Amino acid sequence: MSTETVNTFHDAETVLRNPDLAQSLYDEGAVIMADTLLVLHGEQHKTRLKQEMRVFRRNFLRYYESEVFPRTLAETLEPFEALGHADLMELGYLATLNLSADFAGIDRMERNTEESSRLLKLVKVFAEGATLVHSTRDKDVVRSEVRDALKEFEGSFLKDSIARRKGLIAKHRAGKISEDDLPRDILTELLSSDPAQQLPPEVLTREIAFFLQAGAHSTGNATSHAFHDLTEWAKAHPEDGARYLPDPIFLQHCVHEALRLHPASPVSWRRPVCPVDLPDGRTATPDRQVEIDLWAANRDPEIFGADADVFNPHRKLPDGVNAFGLTFGTGFHSCLGRDLDGGAIPTEKSTPKTHRLGIVTLFVQALLQRGARPDPDQPPEPASHTARPNWGVYPILFGSK
Ligand code: HEM
């Protein structure tokens, strides 16, 4: 299929917001992505989104950021800190696995390392399935691995998580427990829906598997990119490096600058549901693919300046443009985890005490607080299983030099 490419910031924004363009990046990964929120269109997408957005009710983000995540993060970091070294990729996945499992609604009954490793193995397979379009491996082999992993996931994790939630929902409906006693997660919201909106079992499995990998995979990668960019910047600009810990809002801004340079997927794809006029006058017809080059849009010199290609937390941003650019997308498919991972957008009035920094900044902050730095004897290596420009291994050391 031939492709129309859009690569300037404003055109990318306009195209992503066009309701006549449907998601198409995940067609290859249908083995896990079929019928999930990210690929639905129109009314079906609206209905699912409405069901799932209920998870954000009543101060969810602040509760998650100040109560749940710091505990999980400290628990995850502790053994690695004691050891004095870690692979940041592995560490990132482990810490964010719990984040996405809590958010998706997957219980870890045993709460031990063996159980986390089993879930982590499955989530990595799901992530490879979801990003199949960029896989450098035999795609049919990956599909078959995803099918096996989904089966194991259903038996080992999902079945019990569903049963526990159904029990609690029944108790709540009978007036025996309050709404506050229900878990705050996607699975609970989907199981609490009207009978007419209940998802078929195989769709429910894929939806929860998709959420698990969407949270862990992108957060882990974003953290390693941010850690790398901030460490490199501090080498050349020690005065900024010295601000990272005392000035958390500056730290968050630096993390947002790193997020701009490393969108989770370098491109978004859309397929027109009818002929669509693109901002530069071209018409995209349903037999063509529209590729939104997020990587290029986030480096558009008209918006981000002549040095748009490099990390610089002091760049001037035009009004209405976020420091992280289009990394979380925009429009009706914009990222549901944006405020969780990116935190609140700071204003003149923001103060470190009450400002929500977001999970990626909290993670980078926790690493820096523990003296984390790249291992000088083992440089990081790019990932080889995907064409996406991510790190494969990133050895770090903890403690004072
Ligand atoms: C730094 C981390 C993350 C990045 C860079 C990121 C990026 C994105 C992008 C670009 C999209 C839109 C894709 C498109 O328009 O084709 C998206 C969608 C989505 N993201 Fe994220 N994401 C991140 C973290 C998360 C987390 C932590 C969660 C869940 C807890 C999450 C859940 C989702 C969901 C459910 C969608 C689909 C929304 C829809 O289609 O309505 N993401 N993400």
Short mmCIF file of C-alpha atoms and ligand atoms in Angstrom, two decimals:
data_model
loop_
_atom_site.label_atom_id
_atom_site.label_comp_id
_atom_site.label_asym_id
_atom_site.label_seq_id
_atom_site.Cartn_x
_atom_site.Cartn_y
_atom_site.Cartn_z
CA MET A 1 0.00 0.00 0.00
CA SER A 2 1.41 3.42 -0.88
CA THR A 3 1.93 5.98 1.84
CA GLU A 4 1.39 9.70 2.37
CA THR A 5 3.88 10.98 4.94
CA VAL A 6 3.26 13.90 7.28
CA ASN A 7 6.31 15.19 9.12
CA THR A 8 5.86 18.73 10.40
CA PHE A 9 4.62 19.33 13.94
CA HIS A 10 1.41 21.21 13.15
CA ASP A 11 0.43 18.93 10.25
CA ALA A 12 1.04 15.87 12.44
CA GLU A 13 -1.15 17.36 15.18
CA THR A 14 -3.95 18.14 12.70
CA VAL A 15 -3.84 14.70 11.11
CA LEU A 16 -3.82 12.84 14.46
CA ARG A 17 -6.96 14.76 15.43
CA ASN A 18 -8.84 13.92 12.22
CA PRO A 19 -11.75 11.57 13.08
CA ASP A 20 -11.80 10.16 9.52
CA LEU A 21 -8.40 8.53 9.97
CA ALA A 22 -8.41 5.14 11.70
CA GLN A 23 -5.53 3.47 13.56
CA SER A 24 -3.50 1.10 11.34
CA LEU A 25 -0.06 0.66 12.91
CA TYR A 26 -1.11 -2.47 14.77
CA ASP A 27 -2.69 -4.48 11.94
CA GLU A 28 0.38 -6.75 11.80
CA GLY A 29 0.16 -7.32 15.56
CA ALA A 30 -3.54 -8.30 15.49
CA VAL A 31 -2.68 -11.50 17.41
CA ILE A 32 -2.66 -9.33 20.53
CA MET A 33 -4.03 -5.97 19.35
CA ALA A 34 -7.29 -6.95 17.57
CA ASP A 35 -10.32 -5.17 19.15
CA THR A 36 -8.22 -3.37 21.79
CA LEU A 37 -8.80 0.30 22.61
CA LEU A 38 -5.84 1.42 20.53
CA VAL A 39 -7.21 -0.04 17.29
CA LEU A 40 -10.94 0.67 17.70
CA HIS A 41 -12.52 3.47 15.71
CA GLY A 42 -15.50 5.83 15.99
CA GLU A 43 -18.36 4.87 18.31
CA GLN A 44 -16.73 1.59 19.38
CA HIS A 45 -13.63 3.50 20.49
CA LYS A 46 -15.73 6.11 22.32
CA THR A 47 -17.66 3.45 24.23
CA ARG A 48 -14.56 1.52 25.32
CA LEU A 49 -12.72 4.72 26.27
CA LYS A 50 -15.67 5.87 28.39
CA GLN A 51 -15.71 2.53 30.23
CA GLU A 52 -11.96 2.65 30.91
CA MET A 53 -11.66 6.35 31.76
CA ARG A 54 -13.67 5.68 34.91
CA VAL A 55 -10.44 4.36 36.42
CA PHE A 56 -9.19 7.95 36.70
CA ARG A 57 -11.97 9.01 39.06
CA ARG A 58 -11.35 10.51 42.52
CA ASN A 59 -7.76 11.63 42.61
CA PHE A 60 -6.42 8.41 41.08
CA LEU A 61 -3.24 10.00 39.68
CA ARG A 62 -2.16 11.65 42.92
CA TYR A 63 -2.96 8.49 44.89
CA TYR A 64 -0.95 6.36 42.48
CA GLU A 65 2.01 8.71 42.30
CA SER A 66 2.33 9.46 46.00
CA GLU A 67 1.27 6.15 47.56
CA VAL A 68 1.54 3.17 45.24
CA PHE A 69 4.49 3.85 42.95
CA PRO A 70 7.13 5.07 45.49
CA ARG A 71 6.68 1.85 47.50
CA THR A 72 6.93 -0.39 44.43
CA LEU A 73 9.92 1.53 43.13
CA ALA A 74 11.82 1.39 46.43
CA GLU A 75 11.13 -2.38 46.73
CA THR A 76 12.33 -2.97 43.18
CA LEU A 77 15.48 -0.86 43.51
CA GLU A 78 16.59 -2.16 46.91
CA PRO A 79 18.22 -5.49 45.87
CA PHE A 80 19.97 -3.90 42.88
CA GLU A 81 21.28 -1.05 44.99
CA ALA A 82 22.61 -3.56 47.51
CA LEU A 83 24.32 -5.40 44.66
CA GLY A 84 25.80 -2.11 43.38
CA HIS A 85 24.85 -2.62 39.73
CA ALA A 86 21.94 -3.38 37.38
CA ASP A 87 20.85 -3.51 33.77
CA LEU A 88 18.61 -0.45 33.57
CA MET A 89 16.42 -2.15 30.95
CA GLU A 90 15.69 -5.10 33.23
CA LEU A 91 15.22 -2.81 36.22
CA GLY A 92 12.90 -0.53 34.20
CA TYR A 93 10.76 -3.44 33.14
CA LEU A 94 10.54 -4.85 36.68
CA ALA A 95 9.51 -1.53 38.25
CA THR A 96 7.01 -0.65 35.56
CA LEU A 97 5.63 -4.19 35.37
CA ASN A 98 4.04 -3.62 38.76
CA LEU A 99 2.78 -0.23 37.64
CA SER A 100 1.06 -1.64 34.59
CA ALA A 101 -0.20 -4.77 36.38
CA ASP A 102 -1.86 -2.58 39.04
CA PHE A 103 -3.29 -0.32 36.37
CA ALA A 104 -4.52 -3.18 34.17
CA GLY A 105 -5.88 -5.18 37.12
CA ILE A 106 -3.64 -8.25 37.37
CA ASP A 107 -3.11 -9.62 40.88
CA ARG A 108 0.20 -11.14 41.86
CA MET A 109 -1.01 -13.62 44.47
CA GLU A 110 2.42 -14.94 45.51
CA ARG A 111 4.22 -11.57 45.41
CA ASN A 112 7.65 -13.12 44.95
CA THR A 113 10.45 -12.76 42.40
CA GLU A 114 9.62 -16.01 40.66
CA GLU A 115 6.05 -14.85 40.00
CA SER A 116 7.21 -11.40 38.79
CA SER A 117 9.72 -13.05 36.44
CA ARG A 118 6.99 -15.27 34.97
CA LEU A 119 4.71 -12.28 34.37
CA LEU A 120 7.59 -10.22 33.01
CA LYS A 121 8.43 -12.94 30.48
CA LEU A 122 4.83 -12.89 29.23
CA VAL A 123 4.68 -9.08 29.06
CA LYS A 124 7.85 -8.99 26.96
CA VAL A 125 6.25 -11.41 24.50
CA PHE A 126 3.10 -9.23 24.39
CA ALA A 127 5.23 -6.15 23.71
CA GLU A 128 6.96 -7.88 20.84
CA GLY A 129 3.57 -8.88 19.43
CA ALA A 130 2.14 -5.37 19.73
CA THR A 131 5.14 -3.85 17.93
CA LEU A 132 5.30 -6.63 15.34
CA VAL A 133 5.35 -4.10 12.51
CA HIS A 134 8.86 -3.09 13.64
CA SER A 135 10.11 -6.57 14.55
CA THR A 136 13.29 -7.82 12.90
CA ARG A 137 12.41 -11.45 13.74
CA ASP A 138 10.30 -13.99 11.78
CA LYS A 139 6.80 -12.57 12.34
CA ASP A 140 4.99 -15.93 12.29
CA VAL A 141 7.30 -17.25 15.00
CA VAL A 142 6.55 -14.16 17.13
CA ARG A 143 2.78 -14.63 16.55
CA SER A 144 2.93 -18.22 17.71
CA GLU A 145 4.89 -17.17 20.83
CA VAL A 146 2.21 -14.54 21.56
CA ARG A 147 -0.60 -17.12 21.27
CA ASP A 148 1.17 -19.42 23.74
CA ALA A 149 1.87 -16.52 26.10
CA LEU A 150 -1.80 -15.40 26.03
CA LYS A 151 -2.89 -18.94 26.99
CA GLU A 152 -0.43 -19.09 29.86
CA PHE A 153 -1.46 -15.59 30.97
CA GLU A 154 -5.14 -16.57 31.09
CA GLY A 155 -4.49 -19.64 33.20
CA SER A 156 -1.81 -18.27 35.51
CA PHE A 157 -2.91 -14.67 36.09
CA LEU A 158 -6.11 -13.50 34.43
CA LYS A 159 -8.56 -16.20 35.60
CA ASP A 160 -7.94 -15.55 39.30
CA SER A 161 -7.85 -11.75 38.85
CA ILE A 162 -11.26 -11.89 37.14
CA ALA A 163 -12.75 -14.19 39.80
CA ARG A 164 -11.61 -11.95 42.67
CA ARG A 165 -13.01 -8.83 41.01
CA LYS A 166 -16.33 -10.47 40.13
CA GLY A 167 -16.67 -11.46 43.79
CA LEU A 168 -15.98 -7.91 44.97
CA ILE A 169 -18.32 -6.36 42.37
CA ALA A 170 -21.11 -8.70 43.52
CA LYS A 171 -20.50 -7.70 47.16
CA HIS A 172 -20.56 -4.03 46.18
CA ARG A 173 -23.85 -4.48 44.31
CA ALA A 174 -25.29 -6.22 47.34
CA GLY A 175 -24.31 -3.19 49.46
CA LYS A 176 -21.78 -5.18 51.51
CA ILE A 177 -18.74 -3.09 50.54
CA SER A 178 -18.34 0.48 49.29
CA GLU A 179 -17.05 1.60 45.90
CA ASP A 180 -13.79 2.55 47.60
CA ASP A 181 -13.21 -1.10 48.47
CA LEU A 182 -13.15 -2.06 44.78
CA PRO A 183 -9.76 -2.19 43.02
CA ARG A 184 -9.04 0.86 40.87
CA ASP A 185 -8.07 -0.73 37.56
CA ILE A 186 -9.12 -1.34 33.96
CA LEU A 187 -10.23 -4.95 34.55
CA THR A 188 -12.61 -3.90 37.34
CA GLU A 189 -14.10 -1.17 35.13
CA LEU A 190 -14.64 -3.57 32.24
CA LEU A 191 -16.21 -6.25 34.47
CA SER A 192 -18.48 -3.66 36.13
CA SER A 193 -19.96 -2.53 32.79
CA ASP A 194 -23.55 -3.12 31.69
CA PRO A 195 -24.14 -6.70 30.52
CA ALA A 196 -24.60 -5.40 26.94
CA GLN A 197 -21.12 -3.88 27.02
CA GLN A 198 -19.26 -6.88 28.50
CA LEU A 199 -16.37 -7.94 26.26
CA PRO A 200 -16.13 -11.48 24.87
CA PRO A 201 -13.50 -13.43 26.90
CA GLU A 202 -10.84 -13.47 24.16
CA VAL A 203 -11.18 -9.68 23.66
CA LEU A 204 -10.94 -9.10 27.42
CA THR A 205 -7.72 -11.17 27.49
CA ARG A 206 -6.17 -9.15 24.65
CA GLU A 207 -7.27 -5.82 26.14
CA ILE A 208 -5.66 -6.55 29.50
CA ALA A 209 -2.53 -8.01 27.87
CA PHE A 210 -2.31 -4.87 25.70
CA PHE A 211 -2.55 -2.60 28.77
CA LEU A 212 0.12 -4.60 30.59
CA GLN A 213 2.62 -4.15 27.81
CA ALA A 214 1.60 -0.57 26.91
CA GLY A 215 2.43 0.56 30.44
CA ALA A 216 5.61 -1.42 31.06
CA HIS A 217 7.28 -1.33 27.65
CA SER A 218 6.99 2.40 26.94
CA THR A 219 7.70 3.51 30.52
CA GLY A 220 10.80 1.31 30.74
CA ASN A 221 12.15 2.58 27.43
CA ALA A 222 11.33 6.21 28.26
CA THR A 223 13.19 5.91 31.58
CA SER A 224 16.36 4.53 29.98
CA HIS A 225 16.37 7.24 27.28
CA ALA A 226 15.80 9.98 29.86
CA PHE A 227 18.50 8.63 32.17
CA HIS A 228 20.97 8.54 29.25
CA ASP A 229 20.16 12.03 27.94
CA LEU A 230 20.24 13.61 31.40
CA THR A 231 23.53 11.94 32.30
CA GLU A 232 25.17 13.04 29.04
CA TRP A 233 23.85 16.61 29.44
CA ALA A 234 25.17 16.82 33.01
CA LYS A 235 28.67 15.86 31.81
CA ALA A 236 28.81 18.92 29.56
CA HIS A 237 26.65 21.14 31.83
CA PRO A 238 27.53 20.28 35.44
CA GLU A 239 25.59 23.32 36.70
CA ASP A 240 22.38 21.74 35.33
CA GLY A 241 23.35 18.31 36.65
CA ALA A 242 23.66 19.87 40.10
CA ARG A 243 20.05 21.13 39.81
CA TYR A 244 18.45 17.75 39.01
CA LEU A 245 17.82 16.69 42.60
CA PRO A 246 17.26 20.01 44.40
CA ASP A 247 14.87 21.25 41.67
CA PRO A 248 12.38 18.47 40.79
CA ILE A 249 10.35 20.68 38.43
CA PHE A 250 13.53 21.33 36.40
CA LEU A 251 14.22 17.59 36.49
CA GLN A 252 10.73 16.92 35.12
CA HIS A 253 11.31 19.48 32.36
CA CYS A 254 14.56 17.70 31.40
CA VAL A 255 12.70 14.37 31.33
CA HIS A 256 10.04 15.92 29.07
CA GLU A 257 12.81 17.15 26.75
CA ALA A 258 14.15 13.57 26.58
CA LEU A 259 10.62 12.24 25.93
CA ARG A 260 10.38 14.61 22.94
CA LEU A 261 13.50 13.11 21.38
CA HIS A 262 12.34 9.50 21.87
CA PRO A 263 8.68 8.89 21.00
CA ALA A 264 7.70 5.30 21.96
CA SER A 265 7.02 4.58 18.29
CA PRO A 266 8.84 6.79 15.76
CA VAL A 267 5.69 6.83 13.60
CA SER A 268 1.90 6.56 13.85
CA TRP A 269 -0.09 5.11 10.97
CA ARG A 270 -3.64 5.89 10.00
CA ARG A 271 -5.94 4.64 7.24
CA PRO A 272 -8.58 7.04 5.82
CA VAL A 273 -12.15 5.77 6.25
CA CYS A 274 -13.15 8.15 3.42
CA PRO A 275 -11.14 10.58 1.21
CA VAL A 276 -9.38 12.98 3.59
CA ASP A 277 -7.77 16.31 2.75
CA LEU A 278 -4.36 16.56 4.37
CA PRO A 279 -3.18 19.97 5.68
CA ASP A 280 -0.75 20.51 2.77
CA GLY A 281 -3.45 20.02 0.12
CA ARG A 282 -2.90 16.33 -0.70
CA THR A 283 -5.92 14.02 -0.57
CA ALA A 284 -5.52 10.64 1.15
CA THR A 285 -7.90 7.95 -0.10
CA PRO A 286 -8.85 4.74 1.79
CA ASP A 287 -6.43 2.69 -0.34
CA ARG A 288 -3.47 4.71 1.05
CA GLN A 289 -1.69 4.71 4.36
CA VAL A 290 -1.01 7.99 6.16
CA GLU A 291 2.26 7.90 8.10
CA ILE A 292 2.67 10.51 10.82
CA ASP A 293 6.38 10.82 11.45
CA LEU A 294 6.41 11.62 15.18
CA TRP A 295 10.20 11.48 15.29
CA ALA A 296 10.48 14.23 12.63
CA ALA A 297 7.51 16.26 13.97
CA ASN A 298 9.14 16.33 17.42
CA ARG A 299 12.32 17.67 15.79
CA ASP A 300 10.58 20.29 13.63
CA PRO A 301 12.94 23.32 13.71
CA GLU A 302 10.00 25.70 13.12
CA ILE A 303 8.69 24.71 16.57
CA PHE A 304 11.71 23.54 18.55
CA GLY A 305 14.42 25.75 17.01
CA ALA A 306 17.57 25.16 14.96
CA ASP A 307 18.96 22.71 17.54
CA ALA A 308 15.73 20.67 17.63
CA ASP A 309 17.71 17.49 16.95
CA VAL A 310 19.62 17.56 20.23
CA PHE A 311 18.84 17.57 23.95
CA ASN A 312 18.60 21.09 25.34
CA PRO A 313 16.30 21.71 28.31
CA HIS A 314 16.70 25.49 27.91
CA ARG A 315 15.02 25.76 24.50
CA LYS A 316 12.12 28.23 24.14
CA LEU A 317 8.80 26.58 23.36
CA PRO A 318 5.95 28.28 21.49
CA ASP A 319 2.73 28.80 23.51
CA GLY A 320 0.55 25.71 23.59
CA VAL A 321 3.36 23.26 22.74
CA ASN A 322 4.33 20.75 25.44
CA ALA A 323 8.02 20.11 26.06
CA PHE A 324 7.46 16.42 25.21
CA GLY A 325 6.00 17.34 21.81
CA LEU A 326 3.80 14.62 20.33
CA THR A 327 5.44 11.73 22.20
CA PHE A 328 2.12 10.78 23.86
CA GLY A 329 0.18 11.36 20.61
CA THR A 330 -2.86 13.64 20.45
CA GLY A 331 -6.49 13.43 19.39
CA PHE A 332 -8.80 10.55 20.16
CA HIS A 333 -6.05 7.92 20.44
CA SER A 334 -3.87 10.07 22.66
CA CYS A 335 -2.10 8.13 25.40
CA LEU A 336 -4.18 7.12 28.40
CA GLY A 337 -1.00 6.89 30.48
CA ARG A 338 0.21 10.40 29.63
CA ASP A 339 -0.63 12.10 32.92
CA LEU A 340 0.47 9.07 34.92
CA ASP A 341 3.88 8.83 33.23
CA GLY A 342 4.46 12.47 32.27
CA GLY A 343 2.88 14.06 35.36
CA ALA A 344 1.16 17.44 35.35
CA ILE A 345 2.32 20.21 33.02
CA PRO A 346 4.01 22.77 35.32
CA THR A 347 2.78 26.36 35.42
CA GLU A 348 4.30 29.50 36.99
CA LYS A 349 2.41 28.65 40.17
CA SER A 350 3.60 25.02 40.48
CA THR A 351 5.52 24.18 43.63
CA PRO A 352 7.64 21.04 44.17
CA LYS A 353 5.54 20.07 47.20
CA THR A 354 2.27 19.66 45.34
CA HIS A 355 3.33 19.28 41.70
CA ARG A 356 2.80 15.83 40.17
CA LEU A 357 6.09 14.85 38.51
CA GLY A 358 4.93 11.65 36.79
CA ILE A 359 6.29 8.13 36.97
CA VAL A 360 9.21 8.57 34.54
CA THR A 361 10.58 11.59 36.44
CA LEU A 362 10.09 9.83 39.80
CA PHE A 363 11.98 6.84 38.43
CA VAL A 364 14.90 8.96 37.14
CA GLN A 365 14.92 10.91 40.43
CA ALA A 366 15.12 7.66 42.43
CA LEU A 367 18.04 6.46 40.28
CA LEU A 368 19.95 9.73 40.71
CA GLN A 369 19.28 9.74 44.46
CA ARG A 370 21.02 6.35 44.62
CA GLY A 371 24.06 7.58 42.69
CA ALA A 372 23.15 5.64 39.53
CA ARG A 373 25.53 6.21 36.60
CA PRO A 374 26.43 4.37 33.39
CA ASP A 375 28.98 1.60 33.96
CA PRO A 376 32.19 2.97 32.36
CA ASP A 377 33.41 -0.57 31.57
CA GLN A 378 30.22 -1.75 29.85
CA PRO A 379 28.72 0.78 27.45
CA PRO A 380 24.96 0.47 26.68
CA GLU A 381 23.96 -1.43 23.55
CA PRO A 382 21.02 -0.78 21.20
CA ALA A 383 18.19 -3.37 21.00
CA SER A 384 18.61 -5.78 18.08
CA HIS A 385 15.15 -7.47 18.01
CA THR A 386 13.38 -4.31 16.84
CA ALA A 387 13.94 -1.52 14.35
CA ARG A 388 12.75 0.94 17.04
CA PRO A 389 15.72 2.94 18.34
CA ASN A 390 15.67 1.62 21.93
CA TRP A 391 18.40 0.43 24.26
CA GLY A 392 18.84 -3.36 24.54
CA VAL A 393 21.10 -3.44 27.61
CA TYR A 394 22.11 -0.48 29.74
CA PRO A 395 24.53 -1.43 32.56
CA ILE A 396 24.56 1.02 35.47
CA LEU A 397 26.38 1.27 38.80
CA PHE A 398 24.94 2.52 42.10
CA GLY A 399 26.54 4.38 45.00
CA SER A 400 29.24 7.02 45.29
CA LYS A 401 32.17 6.83 42.85
C1 HEM B 1 6.48 7.26 28.34
C2 HEM B 1 5.56 6.33 28.25
C3 HEM B 1 4.52 6.27 27.18
C4 HEM B 1 4.54 6.73 25.89
C5 HEM B 1 5.68 7.45 25.20
C6 HEM B 1 3.27 6.42 25.29
C7 HEM B 1 2.90 6.76 24.00
C8 HEM B 1 1.65 6.56 23.45
C9 HEM B 1 1.23 7.03 22.14
C10 HEM B 1 2.08 7.79 21.16
C11 HEM B 1 -0.06 6.64 21.97
C12 HEM B 1 -0.94 6.95 20.74
C13 HEM B 1 -0.70 6.01 19.61
C14 HEM B 1 -1.34 6.50 18.33
O1 HEM B 1 -1.86 7.61 18.24
O2 HEM B 1 -1.30 5.72 17.38
C15 HEM B 1 -0.46 5.93 23.15
C16 HEM B 1 -1.69 5.37 23.34
C17 HEM B 1 -2.04 4.68 24.48
N1 HEM B 1 -1.28 4.51 25.62
FE1 HEM B 1 0.57 5.19 25.95
N2 HEM B 1 2.50 5.75 26.20
C18 HEM B 1 3.21 5.66 27.38
C19 HEM B 1 2.79 5.09 28.57
C20 HEM B 1 1.58 4.51 28.76
C21 HEM B 1 1.11 3.95 30.02
C22 HEM B 1 1.88 3.94 31.34
C23 HEM B 1 -0.13 3.45 29.77
C24 HEM B 1 -1.08 2.77 30.70
C25 HEM B 1 -0.99 2.76 31.97
C26 HEM B 1 -0.46 3.72 28.39
C27 HEM B 1 -1.64 3.39 27.79
C28 HEM B 1 -2.01 3.77 26.51
C29 HEM B 1 -3.30 3.45 25.93
C30 HEM B 1 -4.39 2.63 26.58
C31 HEM B 1 -3.32 4.03 24.65
C32 HEM B 1 -4.46 3.96 23.65
C33 HEM B 1 -5.39 5.13 23.78
C34 HEM B 1 -6.48 5.10 22.72
O3 HEM B 1 -6.30 4.51 21.66
O4 HEM B 1 -7.53 5.69 23.00
N3 HEM B 1 0.60 4.37 27.81
N4 HEM B 1 0.60 5.90 24.05
#
